[in-house]
Amino acid sequence: MRSRKNERFIKLLSVFAIIVLTAVVGHFVSISSYNSRVHITQGADQNRESYILLDKRTDTTSAWVKRDFDLNGQKVNLSGQIFDGALKNKAVDELSSWRLTLRFHGDCFLNNAWCGRVEIHQGVAAGKEKVQTLDLRHCKRTDIELDYVDDSELLIPLKEGDYLVYYPSAADREVPVQAGGSLEMGLIFYYLGTLDLSDYDIVYSYHKSFTDGAEFYLILTLVILWLAAFGAMLVSSYAYRKGMAEMEHRKIGISYMAVIYDFICIVDLVNDELIQVSGGIPTQHNSSRNSSVAERLKQIFMADIAKEYVEPLEEFLDITTISQRLEGKSLAFEYMTQDGRCFMLRLFSMEHEPGHAVERVIFAMRNIDEERNKMLALQEKDRAEEVEQAELEAYSVRDLLESVAADIKAAAGDGGFALETDISPNLPYYVLGDPRKLRLALFSLALRYIVPGAGGKLSLAVYGKAKEGVCHLLFSLKGRVSAGVQEGLDVLCQNMAEETLFMLPAELSVLCNDDGEREYYFELDQEICDK
């Protein structure tokens, strides 16, 4: 009954979610369309929500006369005038972008504009149009490509049919224009007689945020209601599952184990049933509920087990012998998966009465990677400390190798044993290291080739390269193991050499040829020092 109610509730939530998503998408499309829409206001149309008033500044310092100006060979008096452009935004939304286009119906000279940039179209009516965008406040005359009068002031001539486009400056806060706000821009012109600046328009766009408007708050309300309903369903489902699990824990008395173990299940040996009590089974461990308990246990715990643990774990999971093996105690088994993860599996009996077979058992599993890694890290730390604590001393690599060669000859006796040495001539005389361990490692490897009085051949070499106060050494022992060397001694010598080199530290490598010849080599960095 509860399952059917949950299904109906989930369907209602799904329909509700589709409605909310549709509303969000619709609102987003509406906002994007509104923000991309372009508006135009012709002249000083104050009936529009956004417009610009372009007129003369009326104070006494904003108009003047430029006397005796040479205009086409005649001396004339030019009127100079500051024109203010007052942009008004009466809309409820921000003006995100705008530009002013001003067309001229008479001759004049443009002197300056602030604070934006001006795109000037010169010579339009004559069919010789020149276009250039300038910041007239800061431009150099050498950068001007338009026609201009070389006077004490910059004068750019404009005629009938010419026009300019004013682009506001974001750096000077001419854009954006806040809702209900305004700003002023300015132009300076020189002209004869009168100047008509009534033919202009502004092109602009508004910006509305996604969170603006009643639509957003309606969507927000719907989202909150959906989240509340979804949260209530999750809380209800969680509370139900938790209550059922806790009730089961109380019945079997193992609720405390859920804190320790990642997965707990009960196996009913009588009815051949497996009941999961706590935790989740990894995906690769999924098992079929139609299988027997024995098969399900194998599917859960042995799906990706490493090969060396297969047989021991099969014996541990053998339910036919569980009753005899438990006998009122718990059993434990540690194993590793193919990808290197480690687990501990424990087996407990339930309600066991002495003299009776076990009917129900508990299988509890937990991951022990963390404990294993801590133990390995501690061991590695101890080894590193031992290596660091080793006493270092200055020694000669050449003298050391010659001494080892002499010991090898003495150990081989007079049976015709041939020893060749090759010592790099460019070795530094003294390096800092542990010559005792190095000697032990070399001699341990050499013993593999020596049977007193039996002959044999061995090549012992060291090569080195010094750089930045460090000498990189390569030691090599090459030969064929004598027939008289026992296999156990052969392995023992190699193990001893590997353990000794580990403390230097260095790593032993081996190369084997088809004719039975074997070469051991290792590399070692030693600090160059004075005696």
PDB file of N, CA and C in Angstrom, residues 241-336:
ATOM      1  N   ARG A 241      12.307   4.004   6.207  1.00  0.00           N
ATOM      2  CA  ARG A 241      13.375   3.000   6.079  1.00  0.00           C
ATOM      3  C   ARG A 241      14.204   2.909   7.347  1.00  0.00           C
ATOM      4  N   LYS A 242      14.493   4.068   7.925  1.00  0.00           N
ATOM      5  CA  LYS A 242      15.294   4.070   9.143  1.00  0.00           C
ATOM      6  C   LYS A 242      14.558   3.379  10.283  1.00  0.00           C
ATOM      7  N   GLY A 243      13.237   3.649  10.364  1.00  0.00           N
ATOM      8  CA  GLY A 243      12.446   3.007  11.416  1.00  0.00           C
ATOM      9  C   GLY A 243      12.413   1.499  11.260  1.00  0.00           C
ATOM     10  N   MET A 244      12.245   1.035  10.011  1.00  0.00           N
ATOM     11  CA  MET A 244      12.218  -0.397   9.786  1.00  0.00           C
ATOM     12  C   MET A 244      13.579  -1.024  10.100  1.00  0.00           C
ATOM     13  N   ALA A 245      14.650  -0.315   9.680  1.00  0.00           N
ATOM     14  CA  ALA A 245      15.987  -0.850   9.943  1.00  0.00           C
ATOM     15  C   ALA A 245      16.280  -0.888  11.435  1.00  0.00           C
ATOM     16  N   GLU A 246      15.912   0.183  12.143  1.00  0.00           N
ATOM     17  CA  GLU A 246      16.152   0.219  13.581  1.00  0.00           C
ATOM     18  C   GLU A 246      15.350  -0.855  14.313  1.00  0.00           C
ATOM     19  N   MET A 247      14.123  -1.082  13.821  1.00  0.00           N
ATOM     20  CA  MET A 247      13.311  -2.118  14.445  1.00  0.00           C
ATOM     21  C   MET A 247      13.968  -3.487  14.254  1.00  0.00           C
ATOM     22  N   GLU A 248      14.516  -3.705  13.047  1.00  0.00           N
ATOM     23  CA  GLU A 248      15.193  -4.964  12.800  1.00  0.00           C
ATOM     24  C   GLU A 248      16.452  -5.078  13.643  1.00  0.00           C
ATOM     25  N   HIS A 249      17.168  -3.939  13.784  1.00  0.00           N
ATOM     26  CA  HIS A 249      18.374  -3.947  14.615  1.00  0.00           C
ATOM     27  C   HIS A 249      18.040  -4.305  16.063  1.00  0.00           C
ATOM     28  N   ARG A 250      16.946  -3.709  16.558  1.00  0.00           N
ATOM     29  CA  ARG A 250      16.566  -3.995  17.943  1.00  0.00           C
ATOM     30  C   ARG A 250      16.188  -5.459  18.120  1.00  0.00           C
ATOM     31  N   LYS A 251      15.559  -6.021  17.077  1.00  0.00           N
ATOM     32  CA  LYS A 251      15.150  -7.421  17.190  1.00  0.00           C
ATOM     33  C   LYS A 251      16.356  -8.340  17.267  1.00  0.00           C
ATOM     34  N   ILE A 252      17.390  -8.063  16.502  1.00  0.00           N
ATOM     35  CA  ILE A 252      18.520  -8.982  16.445  1.00  0.00           C
ATOM     36  C   ILE A 252      19.700  -8.533  17.300  1.00  0.00           C
ATOM     37  N   GLY A 253      19.600  -7.337  17.873  1.00  0.00           N
ATOM     38  CA  GLY A 253      20.623  -6.880  18.805  1.00  0.00           C
ATOM     39  C   GLY A 253      21.968  -6.593  18.183  1.00  0.00           C
ATOM     40  N   ILE A 254      21.998  -6.149  16.921  1.00  0.00           N
ATOM     41  CA  ILE A 254      23.299  -5.887  16.297  1.00  0.00           C
ATOM     42  C   ILE A 254      23.385  -4.454  15.760  1.00  0.00           C
ATOM     43  N   SER A 255      22.583  -3.545  16.258  1.00  0.00           N
ATOM     44  CA  SER A 255      22.596  -2.184  15.737  1.00  0.00           C
ATOM     45  C   SER A 255      23.957  -1.523  15.936  1.00  0.00           C
ATOM     46  N   TYR A 256      24.670  -1.890  17.003  1.00  0.00           N
ATOM     47  CA  TYR A 256      25.991  -1.310  17.250  1.00  0.00           C
ATOM     48  C   TYR A 256      26.991  -1.696  16.169  1.00  0.00           C
ATOM     49  N   MET A 257      26.774  -2.832  15.504  1.00  0.00           N
ATOM     50  CA  MET A 257      27.725  -3.299  14.498  1.00  0.00           C
ATOM     51  C   MET A 257      27.701  -2.424  13.238  1.00  0.00           C
ATOM     52  N   ALA A 258      26.583  -1.718  12.993  1.00  0.00           N
ATOM     53  CA  ALA A 258      26.476  -0.885  11.792  1.00  0.00           C
ATOM     54  C   ALA A 258      27.493   0.248  11.805  1.00  0.00           C
ATOM     55  N   VAL A 259      27.964   0.611  12.994  1.00  0.00           N
ATOM     56  CA  VAL A 259      28.965   1.665  13.087  1.00  0.00           C
ATOM     57  C   VAL A 259      30.330   1.156  12.637  1.00  0.00           C
ATOM     58  N   ILE A 260      30.584  -0.131  12.833  1.00  0.00           N
ATOM     59  CA  ILE A 260      31.897  -0.717  12.575  1.00  0.00           C
ATOM     60  C   ILE A 260      31.987  -1.287  11.166  1.00  0.00           C
ATOM     61  N   TYR A 261      30.908  -1.927  10.696  1.00  0.00           N
ATOM     62  CA  TYR A 261      30.958  -2.676   9.443  1.00  0.00           C
ATOM     63  C   TYR A 261      30.207  -1.957   8.333  1.00  0.00           C
ATOM     64  N   ASP A 262      30.715  -2.113   7.110  1.00  0.00           N
ATOM     65  CA  ASP A 262      30.108  -1.479   5.936  1.00  0.00           C
ATOM     66  C   ASP A 262      28.897  -2.245   5.425  1.00  0.00           C
ATOM     67  N   PHE A 263      28.862  -3.540   5.667  1.00  0.00           N
ATOM     68  CA  PHE A 263      27.766  -4.367   5.158  1.00  0.00           C
ATOM     69  C   PHE A 263      27.483  -5.490   6.158  1.00  0.00           C
ATOM     70  N   ILE A 264      26.199  -5.678   6.487  1.00  0.00           N
ATOM     71  CA  ILE A 264      25.787  -6.729   7.429  1.00  0.00           C
ATOM     72  C   ILE A 264      24.575  -7.441   6.844  1.00  0.00           C
ATOM     73  N   CYS A 265      24.603  -8.760   6.896  1.00  0.00           N
ATOM     74  CA  CYS A 265      23.438  -9.535   6.465  1.00  0.00           C
ATOM     75  C   CYS A 265      23.251 -10.741   7.392  1.00  0.00           C
ATOM     76  N   ILE A 266      22.032 -11.229   7.425  1.00  0.00           N
ATOM     77  CA  ILE A 266      21.681 -12.402   8.228  1.00  0.00           C
ATOM     78  C   ILE A 266      21.381 -13.559   7.287  1.00  0.00           C
ATOM     79  N   VAL A 267      21.941 -14.702   7.574  1.00  0.00           N
ATOM     80  CA  VAL A 267      21.695 -15.900   6.774  1.00  0.00           C
ATOM     81  C   VAL A 267      20.909 -16.888   7.623  1.00  0.00           C
ATOM     82  N   ASP A 268      19.725 -17.216   7.117  1.00  0.00           N
ATOM     83  CA  ASP A 268      18.881 -18.229   7.764  1.00  0.00           C
ATOM     84  C   ASP A 268      19.234 -19.569   7.121  1.00  0.00           C
ATOM     85  N   LEU A 269      19.991 -20.412   7.859  1.00  0.00           N
ATOM     86  CA  LEU A 269      20.443 -21.685   7.310  1.00  0.00           C
ATOM     87  C   LEU A 269      19.306 -22.678   7.156  1.00  0.00           C
ATOM     88  N   VAL A 270      18.263 -22.532   7.961  1.00  0.00           N
ATOM     89  CA  VAL A 270      17.133 -23.465   7.915  1.00  0.00           C
ATOM     90  C   VAL A 270      16.257 -23.201   6.699  1.00  0.00           C
ATOM     91  N   ASN A 271      15.899 -21.925   6.494  1.00  0.00           N
ATOM     92  CA  ASN A 271      14.984 -21.563   5.407  1.00  0.00           C
ATOM     93  C   ASN A 271      15.716 -21.121   4.127  1.00  0.00           C
ATOM     94  N   ASP A 272      17.056 -21.169   4.154  1.00  0.00           N
ATOM     95  CA  ASP A 272      17.854 -20.788   2.998  1.00  0.00           C
ATOM     96  C   ASP A 272      17.505 -19.375   2.516  1.00  0.00           C
ATOM     97  N   GLU A 273      17.598 -18.407   3.454  1.00  0.00           N
ATOM     98  CA  GLU A 273      17.276 -17.011   3.143  1.00  0.00           C
ATOM     99  C   GLU A 273      18.445 -16.114   3.554  1.00  0.00           C
ATOM    100  N   LEU A 274      18.589 -15.016   2.822  1.00  0.00           N
ATOM    101  CA  LEU A 274      19.599 -13.999   3.145  1.00  0.00           C
ATOM    102  C   LEU A 274      18.895 -12.661   3.277  1.00  0.00           C
ATOM    103  N   ILE A 275      19.074 -12.012   4.425  1.00  0.00           N
ATOM    104  CA  ILE A 275      18.404 -10.743   4.708  1.00  0.00           C
ATOM    105  C   ILE A 275      19.475  -9.678   4.913  1.00  0.00           C
ATOM    106  N   GLN A 276      19.445  -8.635   4.074  1.00  0.00           N
ATOM    107  CA  GLN A 276      20.398  -7.539   4.237  1.00  0.00           C
ATOM    108  C   GLN A 276      19.917  -6.627   5.360  1.00  0.00           C
ATOM    109  N   VAL A 277      20.795  -6.356   6.315  1.00  0.00           N
ATOM    110  CA  VAL A 277      20.425  -5.577   7.500  1.00  0.00           C
ATOM    111  C   VAL A 277      20.983  -4.160   7.437  1.00  0.00           C
ATOM    112  N   SER A 278      22.221  -4.000   7.014  1.00  0.00           N
ATOM    113  CA  SER A 278      22.858  -2.680   7.063  1.00  0.00           C
ATOM    114  C   SER A 278      23.843  -2.549   5.922  1.00  0.00           C
ATOM    115  N   GLY A 279      24.026  -1.303   5.455  1.00  0.00           N
ATOM    116  CA  GLY A 279      25.042  -1.005   4.453  1.00  0.00           C
ATOM    117  C   GLY A 279      24.578  -1.324   3.055  1.00  0.00           C
ATOM    118  N   GLY A 280      25.428  -0.964   2.093  1.00  0.00           N
ATOM    119  CA  GLY A 280      25.129  -1.208   0.694  1.00  0.00           C
ATOM    120  C   GLY A 280      26.164  -2.109   0.074  1.00  0.00           C
ATOM    121  N   ILE A 281      25.730  -2.937  -0.857  1.00  0.00           N
ATOM    122  CA  ILE A 281      26.636  -3.836  -1.565  1.00  0.00           C
ATOM    123  C   ILE A 281      27.223  -3.078  -2.740  1.00  0.00           C
ATOM    124  N   PRO A 282      28.565  -3.112  -2.940  1.00  0.00           N
ATOM    125  CA  PRO A 282      29.148  -2.470  -4.116  1.00  0.00           C
ATOM    126  C   PRO A 282      28.513  -2.989  -5.396  1.00  0.00           C
ATOM    127  N   THR A 283      28.479  -2.150  -6.407  1.00  0.00           N
ATOM    128  CA  THR A 283      27.803  -2.499  -7.673  1.00  0.00           C
ATOM    129  C   THR A 283      28.300  -3.821  -8.247  1.00  0.00           C
ATOM    130  N   GLN A 284      29.619  -4.029  -8.189  1.00  0.00           N
ATOM    131  CA  GLN A 284      30.140  -5.256  -8.783  1.00  0.00           C
ATOM    132  C   GLN A 284      29.774  -6.488  -7.971  1.00  0.00           C
ATOM    133  N   HIS A 285      29.175  -6.302  -6.758  1.00  0.00           N
ATOM    134  CA  HIS A 285      28.813  -7.434  -5.913  1.00  0.00           C
ATOM    135  C   HIS A 285      27.323  -7.763  -5.974  1.00  0.00           C
ATOM    136  N   ASN A 286      26.571  -7.113  -6.855  1.00  0.00           N
ATOM    137  CA  ASN A 286      25.137  -7.356  -6.910  1.00  0.00           C
ATOM    138  C   ASN A 286      24.848  -8.841  -7.094  1.00  0.00           C
ATOM    139  N   SER A 287      23.840  -9.323  -6.385  1.00  0.00           N
ATOM    140  CA  SER A 287      23.504 -10.743  -6.455  1.00  0.00           C
ATOM    141  C   SER A 287      22.039 -10.922  -6.798  1.00  0.00           C
ATOM    142  N   SER A 288      21.723 -12.064  -7.353  1.00  0.00           N
ATOM    143  CA  SER A 288      20.351 -12.377  -7.727  1.00  0.00           C
ATOM    144  C   SER A 288      19.592 -12.937  -6.521  1.00  0.00           C
ATOM    145  N   ARG A 289      18.416 -12.383  -6.267  1.00  0.00           N
ATOM    146  CA  ARG A 289      17.618 -12.841  -5.129  1.00  0.00           C
ATOM    147  C   ARG A 289      17.028 -14.225  -5.356  1.00  0.00           C
ATOM    148  N   ASN A 290      17.041 -14.702  -6.601  1.00  0.00           N
ATOM    149  CA  ASN A 290      16.487 -16.023  -6.889  1.00  0.00           C
ATOM    150  C   ASN A 290      17.498 -17.139  -6.640  1.00  0.00           C
ATOM    151  N   SER A 291      18.740 -16.789  -6.372  1.00  0.00           N
ATOM    152  CA  SER A 291      19.767 -17.805  -6.142  1.00  0.00           C
ATOM    153  C   SER A 291      19.694 -18.327  -4.714  1.00  0.00           C
ATOM    154  N   SER A 292      20.362 -19.447  -4.494  1.00  0.00           N
ATOM    155  CA  SER A 292      20.443 -19.984  -3.141  1.00  0.00           C
ATOM    156  C   SER A 292      21.354 -19.116  -2.293  1.00  0.00           C
ATOM    157  N   VAL A 293      21.304 -19.328  -0.965  1.00  0.00           N
ATOM    158  CA  VAL A 293      22.127 -18.543  -0.055  1.00  0.00           C
ATOM    159  C   VAL A 293      23.602 -18.740  -0.364  1.00  0.00           C
ATOM    160  N   ALA A 294      24.003 -19.982  -0.621  1.00  0.00           N
ATOM    161  CA  ALA A 294      25.408 -20.253  -0.909  1.00  0.00           C
ATOM    162  C   ALA A 294      25.868 -19.499  -2.154  1.00  0.00           C
ATOM    163  N   GLU A 295      25.033 -19.481  -3.201  1.00  0.00           N
ATOM    164  CA  GLU A 295      25.391 -18.777  -4.424  1.00  0.00           C
ATOM    165  C   GLU A 295      25.411 -17.272  -4.214  1.00  0.00           C
ATOM    166  N   ARG A 296      24.439 -16.770  -3.444  1.00  0.00           N
ATOM    167  CA  ARG A 296      24.392 -15.324  -3.199  1.00  0.00           C
ATOM    168  C   ARG A 296      25.600 -14.866  -2.395  1.00  0.00           C
ATOM    169  N   LEU A 297      26.026 -15.659  -1.430  1.00  0.00           N
ATOM    170  CA  LEU A 297      27.220 -15.296  -0.668  1.00  0.00           C
ATOM    171  C   LEU A 297      28.441 -15.211  -1.561  1.00  0.00           C
ATOM    172  N   LYS A 298      28.559 -16.169  -2.478  1.00  0.00           N
ATOM    173  CA  LYS A 298      29.691 -16.136  -3.408  1.00  0.00           C
ATOM    174  C   LYS A 298      29.598 -14.927  -4.332  1.00  0.00           C
ATOM    175  N   GLN A 299      28.374 -14.614  -4.811  1.00  0.00           N
ATOM    176  CA  GLN A 299      28.203 -13.473  -5.705  1.00  0.00           C
ATOM    177  C   GLN A 299      28.508 -12.157  -4.996  1.00  0.00           C
ATOM    178  N   ILE A 300      28.199 -12.083  -3.700  1.00  0.00           N
ATOM    179  CA  ILE A 300      28.428 -10.847  -2.942  1.00  0.00           C
ATOM    180  C   ILE A 300      29.903 -10.661  -2.633  1.00  0.00           C
ATOM    181  N   PHE A 301      30.541 -11.694  -2.093  1.00  0.00           N
ATOM    182  CA  PHE A 301      31.888 -11.544  -1.557  1.00  0.00           C
ATOM    183  C   PHE A 301      32.999 -12.001  -2.492  1.00  0.00           C
ATOM    184  N   MET A 302      32.665 -12.739  -3.572  1.00  0.00           N
ATOM    185  CA  MET A 302      33.710 -13.291  -4.413  1.00  0.00           C
ATOM    186  C   MET A 302      33.645 -12.827  -5.856  1.00  0.00           C
ATOM    187  N   ALA A 303      32.898 -11.747  -6.118  1.00  0.00           N
ATOM    188  CA  ALA A 303      32.722 -11.316  -7.501  1.00  0.00           C
ATOM    189  C   ALA A 303      34.030 -10.870  -8.131  1.00  0.00           C
ATOM    190  N   ASP A 304      34.881 -10.174  -7.372  1.00  0.00           N
ATOM    191  CA  ASP A 304      36.137  -9.686  -7.947  1.00  0.00           C
ATOM    192  C   ASP A 304      37.316  -9.977  -7.025  1.00  0.00           C
ATOM    193  N   ILE A 305      37.282 -11.093  -6.344  1.00  0.00           N
ATOM    194  CA  ILE A 305      38.334 -11.442  -5.400  1.00  0.00           C
ATOM    195  C   ILE A 305      39.612 -11.838  -6.140  1.00  0.00           C
ATOM    196  N   ALA A 306      40.753 -11.542  -5.550  1.00  0.00           N
ATOM    197  CA  ALA A 306      42.028 -11.949  -6.131  1.00  0.00           C
ATOM    198  C   ALA A 306      42.133 -13.478  -6.138  1.00  0.00           C
ATOM    199  N   LYS A 307      42.831 -14.021  -7.128  1.00  0.00           N
ATOM    200  CA  LYS A 307      42.862 -15.468  -7.352  1.00  0.00           C
ATOM    201  C   LYS A 307      43.378 -16.243  -6.136  1.00  0.00           C
ATOM    202  N   GLU A 308      44.395 -15.707  -5.450  1.00  0.00           N
ATOM    203  CA  GLU A 308      45.000 -16.463  -4.359  1.00  0.00           C
ATOM    204  C   GLU A 308      44.075 -16.622  -3.152  1.00  0.00           C
ATOM    205  N   TYR A 309      42.948 -15.846  -3.125  1.00  0.00           N
ATOM    206  CA  TYR A 309      42.032 -15.941  -1.990  1.00  0.00           C
ATOM    207  C   TYR A 309      40.771 -16.723  -2.317  1.00  0.00           C
ATOM    208  N   VAL A 310      40.643 -17.215  -3.544  1.00  0.00           N
ATOM    209  CA  VAL A 310      39.396 -17.871  -3.958  1.00  0.00           C
ATOM    210  C   VAL A 310      39.122 -19.121  -3.121  1.00  0.00           C
ATOM    211  N   GLU A 311      40.051 -20.050  -3.092  1.00  0.00           N
ATOM    212  CA  GLU A 311      39.816 -21.307  -2.363  1.00  0.00           C
ATOM    213  C   GLU A 311      39.647 -21.096  -0.864  1.00  0.00           C
ATOM    214  N   PRO A 312      40.516 -20.287  -0.191  1.00  0.00           N
ATOM    215  CA  PRO A 312      40.300 -20.072   1.250  1.00  0.00           C
ATOM    216  C   PRO A 312      38.949 -19.441   1.561  1.00  0.00           C
ATOM    217  N   LEU A 313      38.501 -18.484   0.720  1.00  0.00           N
ATOM    218  CA  LEU A 313      37.221 -17.840   0.988  1.00  0.00           C
ATOM    219  C   LEU A 313      36.059 -18.787   0.722  1.00  0.00           C
ATOM    220  N   GLU A 314      36.186 -19.679  -0.269  1.00  0.00           N
ATOM    221  CA  GLU A 314      35.132 -20.669  -0.502  1.00  0.00           C
ATOM    222  C   GLU A 314      34.958 -21.563   0.717  1.00  0.00           C
ATOM    223  N   GLU A 315      36.060 -21.944   1.335  1.00  0.00           N
ATOM    224  CA  GLU A 315      35.985 -22.750   2.560  1.00  0.00           C
ATOM    225  C   GLU A 315      35.350 -21.951   3.692  1.00  0.00           C
ATOM    226  N   PHE A 316      35.695 -20.684   3.787  1.00  0.00           N
ATOM    227  CA  PHE A 316      35.133 -19.847   4.852  1.00  0.00           C
ATOM    228  C   PHE A 316      33.625 -19.667   4.685  1.00  0.00           C
ATOM    229  N   LEU A 317      33.147 -19.559   3.425  1.00  0.00           N
ATOM    230  CA  LEU A 317      31.725 -19.324   3.158  1.00  0.00           C
ATOM    231  C   LEU A 317      30.913 -20.622   3.074  1.00  0.00           C
ATOM    232  N   ASP A 318      31.532 -21.759   3.266  1.00  0.00           N
ATOM    233  CA  ASP A 318      30.832 -23.048   3.177  1.00  0.00           C
ATOM    234  C   ASP A 318      29.799 -23.166   4.295  1.00  0.00           C
ATOM    235  N   ILE A 319      28.527 -23.005   3.942  1.00  0.00           N
ATOM    236  CA  ILE A 319      27.479 -22.986   4.976  1.00  0.00           C
ATOM    237  C   ILE A 319      27.232 -24.382   5.561  1.00  0.00           C
ATOM    238  N   THR A 320      27.700 -25.431   4.882  1.00  0.00           N
ATOM    239  CA  THR A 320      27.473 -26.783   5.411  1.00  0.00           C
ATOM    240  C   THR A 320      28.351 -27.071   6.629  1.00  0.00           C
ATOM    241  N   THR A 321      29.439 -26.320   6.783  1.00  0.00           N
ATOM    242  CA  THR A 321      30.341 -26.553   7.927  1.00  0.00           C
ATOM    243  C   THR A 321      30.338 -25.401   8.919  1.00  0.00           C
ATOM    244  N   ILE A 322      29.469 -24.422   8.689  1.00  0.00           N
ATOM    245  CA  ILE A 322      29.470 -23.250   9.567  1.00  0.00           C
ATOM    246  C   ILE A 322      29.165 -23.635  11.004  1.00  0.00           C
ATOM    247  N   SER A 323      28.180 -24.489  11.201  1.00  0.00           N
ATOM    248  CA  SER A 323      27.754 -24.845  12.561  1.00  0.00           C
ATOM    249  C   SER A 323      28.897 -25.474  13.347  1.00  0.00           C
ATOM    250  N   GLN A 324      29.654 -26.369  12.715  1.00  0.00           N
ATOM    251  CA  GLN A 324      30.769 -27.021  13.411  1.00  0.00           C
ATOM    252  C   GLN A 324      31.920 -26.035  13.645  1.00  0.00           C
ATOM    253  N   ARG A 325      32.149 -25.112  12.702  1.00  0.00           N
ATOM    254  CA  ARG A 325      33.284 -24.209  12.838  1.00  0.00           C
ATOM    255  C   ARG A 325      33.045 -23.100  13.849  1.00  0.00           C
ATOM    256  N   LEU A 326      31.804 -22.674  13.993  1.00  0.00           N
ATOM    257  CA  LEU A 326      31.541 -21.558  14.906  1.00  0.00           C
ATOM    258  C   LEU A 326      31.675 -21.995  16.370  1.00  0.00           C
ATOM    259  N   GLU A 327      30.813 -22.929  16.798  1.00  0.00           N
ATOM    260  CA  GLU A 327      30.840 -23.444  18.158  1.00  0.00           C
ATOM    261  C   GLU A 327      30.835 -22.312  19.190  1.00  0.00           C
ATOM    262  N   GLY A 328      29.957 -21.339  18.979  1.00  0.00           N
ATOM    263  CA  GLY A 328      29.788 -20.252  19.946  1.00  0.00           C
ATOM    264  C   GLY A 328      30.793 -19.136  19.836  1.00  0.00           C
ATOM    265  N   LYS A 329      31.707 -19.183  18.868  1.00  0.00           N
ATOM    266  CA  LYS A 329      32.698 -18.124  18.714  1.00  0.00           C
ATOM    267  C   LYS A 329      32.501 -17.462  17.340  1.00  0.00           C
ATOM    268  N   SER A 330      33.293 -16.428  17.080  1.00  0.00           N
ATOM    269  CA  SER A 330      33.232 -15.752  15.787  1.00  0.00           C
ATOM    270  C   SER A 330      34.449 -16.125  14.955  1.00  0.00           C
ATOM    271  N   LEU A 331      34.286 -16.057  13.640  1.00  0.00           N
ATOM    272  CA  LEU A 331      35.372 -16.351  12.713  1.00  0.00           C
ATOM    273  C   LEU A 331      35.654 -15.107  11.874  1.00  0.00           C
ATOM    274  N   ALA A 332      36.898 -14.966  11.469  1.00  0.00           N
ATOM    275  CA  ALA A 332      37.288 -13.789  10.670  1.00  0.00           C
ATOM    276  C   ALA A 332      38.143 -14.244   9.498  1.00  0.00           C
ATOM    277  N   PHE A 333      38.025 -13.484   8.386  1.00  0.00           N
ATOM    278  CA  PHE A 333      38.812 -13.787   7.183  1.00  0.00           C
ATOM    279  C   PHE A 333      39.113 -12.476   6.473  1.00  0.00           C
ATOM    280  N   GLU A 334      40.380 -12.250   6.135  1.00  0.00           N
ATOM    281  CA  GLU A 334      40.789 -11.062   5.407  1.00  0.00           C
ATOM    282  C   GLU A 334      41.167 -11.460   3.978  1.00  0.00           C
ATOM    283  N   TYR A 335      40.725 -10.654   3.013  1.00  0.00           N
ATOM    284  CA  TYR A 335      41.027 -10.960   1.619  1.00  0.00           C
ATOM    285  C   TYR A 335      41.183  -9.673   0.835  1.00  0.00           C
ATOM    286  N   MET A 336      41.682  -9.825  -0.386  1.00  0.00           N
ATOM    287  CA  MET A 336      41.946  -8.685  -1.259  1.00  0.00           C
ATOM    288  C   MET A 336      41.253  -8.899  -2.601  1.00  0.00           C
TER     289      MET A 336
END
